[in-house]
PDB file of C-alpha atoms in Angstrom:
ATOM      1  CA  UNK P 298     -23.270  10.184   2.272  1.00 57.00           C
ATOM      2  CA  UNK P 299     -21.615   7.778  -0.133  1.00 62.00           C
ATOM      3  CA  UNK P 300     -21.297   4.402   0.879  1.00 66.00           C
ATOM      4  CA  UNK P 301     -17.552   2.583   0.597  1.00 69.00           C
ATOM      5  CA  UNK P 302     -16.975  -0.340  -1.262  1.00 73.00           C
ATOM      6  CA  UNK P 303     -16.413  -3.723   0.179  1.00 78.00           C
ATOM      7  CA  UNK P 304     -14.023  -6.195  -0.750  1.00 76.00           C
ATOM      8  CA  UNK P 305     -14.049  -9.872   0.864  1.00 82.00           C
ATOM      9  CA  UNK P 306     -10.708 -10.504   0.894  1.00 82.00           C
ATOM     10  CA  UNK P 307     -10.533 -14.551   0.989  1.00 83.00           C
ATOM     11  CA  UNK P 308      -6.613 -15.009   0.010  1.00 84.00           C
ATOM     12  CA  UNK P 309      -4.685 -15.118   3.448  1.00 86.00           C
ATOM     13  CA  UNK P 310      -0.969 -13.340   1.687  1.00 84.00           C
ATOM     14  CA  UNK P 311      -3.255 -10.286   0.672  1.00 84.00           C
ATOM     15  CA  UNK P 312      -5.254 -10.111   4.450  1.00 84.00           C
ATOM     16  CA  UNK P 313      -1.601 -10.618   6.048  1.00 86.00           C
ATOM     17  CA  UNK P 314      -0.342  -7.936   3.866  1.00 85.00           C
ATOM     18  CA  UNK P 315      -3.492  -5.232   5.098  1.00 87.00           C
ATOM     19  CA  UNK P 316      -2.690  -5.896   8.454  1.00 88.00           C
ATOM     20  CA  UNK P 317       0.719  -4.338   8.270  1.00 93.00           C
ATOM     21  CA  UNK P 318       0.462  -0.666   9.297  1.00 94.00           C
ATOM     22  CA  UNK P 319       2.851   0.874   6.446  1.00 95.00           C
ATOM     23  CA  UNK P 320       1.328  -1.299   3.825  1.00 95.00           C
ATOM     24  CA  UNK P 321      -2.554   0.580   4.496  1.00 94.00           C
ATOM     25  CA  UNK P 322      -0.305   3.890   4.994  1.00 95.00           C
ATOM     26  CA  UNK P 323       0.657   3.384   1.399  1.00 96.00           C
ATOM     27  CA  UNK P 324      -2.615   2.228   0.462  1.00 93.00           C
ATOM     28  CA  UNK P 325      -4.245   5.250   1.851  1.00 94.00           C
ATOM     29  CA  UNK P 326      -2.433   7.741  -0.333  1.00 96.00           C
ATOM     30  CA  UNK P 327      -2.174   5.795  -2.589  1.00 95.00           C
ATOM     31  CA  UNK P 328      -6.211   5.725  -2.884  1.00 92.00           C
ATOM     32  CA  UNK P 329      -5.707   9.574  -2.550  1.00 93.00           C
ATOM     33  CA  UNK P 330      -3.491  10.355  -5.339  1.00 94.00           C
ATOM     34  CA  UNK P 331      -1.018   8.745  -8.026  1.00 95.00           C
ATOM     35  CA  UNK P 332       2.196   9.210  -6.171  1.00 96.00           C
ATOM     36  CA  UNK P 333       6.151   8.311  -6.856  1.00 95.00           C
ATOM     37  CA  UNK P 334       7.858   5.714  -4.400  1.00 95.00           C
ATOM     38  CA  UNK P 335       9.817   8.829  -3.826  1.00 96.00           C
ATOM     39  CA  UNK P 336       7.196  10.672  -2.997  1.00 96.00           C
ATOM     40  CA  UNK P 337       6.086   8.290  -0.310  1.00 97.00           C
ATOM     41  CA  UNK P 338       9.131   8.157   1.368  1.00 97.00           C
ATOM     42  CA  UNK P 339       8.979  11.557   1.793  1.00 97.00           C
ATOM     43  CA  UNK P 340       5.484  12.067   3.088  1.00 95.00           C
ATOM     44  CA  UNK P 341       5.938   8.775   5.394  1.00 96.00           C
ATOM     45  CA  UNK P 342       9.109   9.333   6.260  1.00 96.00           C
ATOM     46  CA  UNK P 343       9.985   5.378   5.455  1.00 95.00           C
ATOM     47  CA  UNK P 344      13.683   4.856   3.206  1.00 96.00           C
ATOM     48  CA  UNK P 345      13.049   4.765  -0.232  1.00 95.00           C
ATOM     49  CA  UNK P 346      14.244   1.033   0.011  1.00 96.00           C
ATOM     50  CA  UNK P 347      11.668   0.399   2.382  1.00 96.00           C
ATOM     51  CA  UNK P 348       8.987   1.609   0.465  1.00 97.00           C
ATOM     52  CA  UNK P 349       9.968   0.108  -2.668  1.00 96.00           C
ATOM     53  CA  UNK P 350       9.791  -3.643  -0.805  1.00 96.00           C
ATOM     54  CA  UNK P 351       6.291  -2.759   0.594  1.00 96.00           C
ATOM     55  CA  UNK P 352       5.420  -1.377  -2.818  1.00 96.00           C
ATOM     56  CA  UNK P 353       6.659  -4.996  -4.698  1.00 96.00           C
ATOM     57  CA  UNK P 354       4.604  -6.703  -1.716  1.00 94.00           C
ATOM     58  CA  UNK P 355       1.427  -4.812  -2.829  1.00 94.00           C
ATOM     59  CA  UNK P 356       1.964  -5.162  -6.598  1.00 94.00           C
ATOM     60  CA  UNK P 357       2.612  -8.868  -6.346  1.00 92.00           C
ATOM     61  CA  UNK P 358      -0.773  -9.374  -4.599  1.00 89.00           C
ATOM     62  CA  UNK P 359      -2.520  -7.116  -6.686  1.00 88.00           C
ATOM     63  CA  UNK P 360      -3.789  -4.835  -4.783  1.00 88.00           C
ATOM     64  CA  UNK P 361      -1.196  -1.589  -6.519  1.00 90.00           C
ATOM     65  CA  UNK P 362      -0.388  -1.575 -10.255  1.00 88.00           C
TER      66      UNK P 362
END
Protein backbone atom coordinates (compact mmCIF):
# COMPACT_ATOMS: atom_id res chain seq x y z
CA UNK A 1 0.00 0.00 0.00
CA UNK A 2 1.20 3.43 -1.04
CA UNK A 3 1.96 5.75 1.51
CA UNK A 4 0.27 9.56 1.31
CA UNK A 5 2.18 12.51 1.26
CA UNK A 6 2.55 14.88 4.11
CA UNK A 7 2.46 18.44 4.09
CA UNK A 8 3.28 20.59 7.38
CA UNK A 9 1.17 23.21 6.89
CA UNK A 10 2.83 26.16 9.12
CA UNK A 11 0.77 29.31 7.58
CA UNK A 12 -2.39 29.72 9.89
CA UNK A 13 -4.90 31.37 6.57
CA UNK A 14 -4.12 27.99 4.69
CA UNK A 15 -4.79 25.54 8.13
CA UNK A 16 -8.02 27.85 8.74
CA UNK A 17 -8.97 27.37 5.22
CA UNK A 18 -8.61 23.06 5.55
CA UNK A 19 -10.68 23.15 8.39
CA UNK A 20 -13.71 24.33 6.52
CA UNK A 21 -15.75 21.28 5.42
CA UNK A 22 -16.62 22.52 1.69
CA UNK A 23 -13.15 23.77 1.16
CA UNK A 24 -11.59 19.73 1.68
CA UNK A 25 -14.96 18.72 -0.30
CA UNK A 26 -13.49 20.68 -3.14
CA UNK A 27 -10.14 19.61 -2.43
CA UNK A 28 -11.09 16.03 -2.54
CA UNK A 29 -12.34 16.04 -6.10
CA UNK A 30 -10.43 18.20 -6.92
CA UNK A 31 -7.37 15.69 -6.08
CA UNK A 32 -9.65 13.21 -8.03
CA UNK A 33 -10.09 14.85 -11.25
CA UNK A 34 -9.68 18.33 -13.16
CA UNK A 35 -13.18 19.60 -12.76
CA UNK A 36 -15.22 23.01 -13.83
CA UNK A 37 -16.57 25.30 -10.90
CA UNK A 38 -19.69 24.22 -12.63
CA UNK A 39 -19.10 20.98 -12.29
CA UNK A 40 -18.67 21.21 -8.56
CA UNK A 41 -21.68 22.85 -7.93
CA UNK A 42 -23.34 20.23 -9.39
CA UNK A 43 -21.77 17.23 -7.74
CA UNK A 44 -21.84 19.24 -4.22
CA UNK A 45 -24.82 20.68 -4.65
CA UNK A 46 -23.21 24.27 -3.37
CA UNK A 47 -24.41 27.66 -5.84
CA UNK A 48 -22.07 28.24 -8.38
CA UNK A 49 -21.36 31.59 -6.46
CA UNK A 50 -20.51 29.72 -3.56
CA UNK A 51 -18.12 27.63 -5.07
CA UNK A 52 -16.46 30.18 -7.01
CA UNK A 53 -15.63 32.21 -3.44
CA UNK A 54 -14.29 28.92 -1.90
CA UNK A 55 -12.47 28.29 -5.16
CA UNK A 56 -10.70 32.17 -5.02
CA UNK A 57 -10.06 31.23 -1.18
CA UNK A 58 -8.06 28.12 -2.28
CA UNK A 59 -6.26 29.73 -5.25
CA UNK A 60 -5.18 32.71 -3.20
CA UNK A 61 -3.47 30.39 -0.66
CA UNK A 62 -2.14 28.21 -3.11
CA UNK A 63 -3.29 25.25 -2.50
CA UNK A 64 -5.68 25.12 -6.31
CA UNK A 65 -4.26 26.65 -9.52
Amino acid sequence: MAKAATRVISDPLVARLLVDPVKRQILRHLAEEELTQKMLSARLGISDPSIYYHLKELKASGLVR
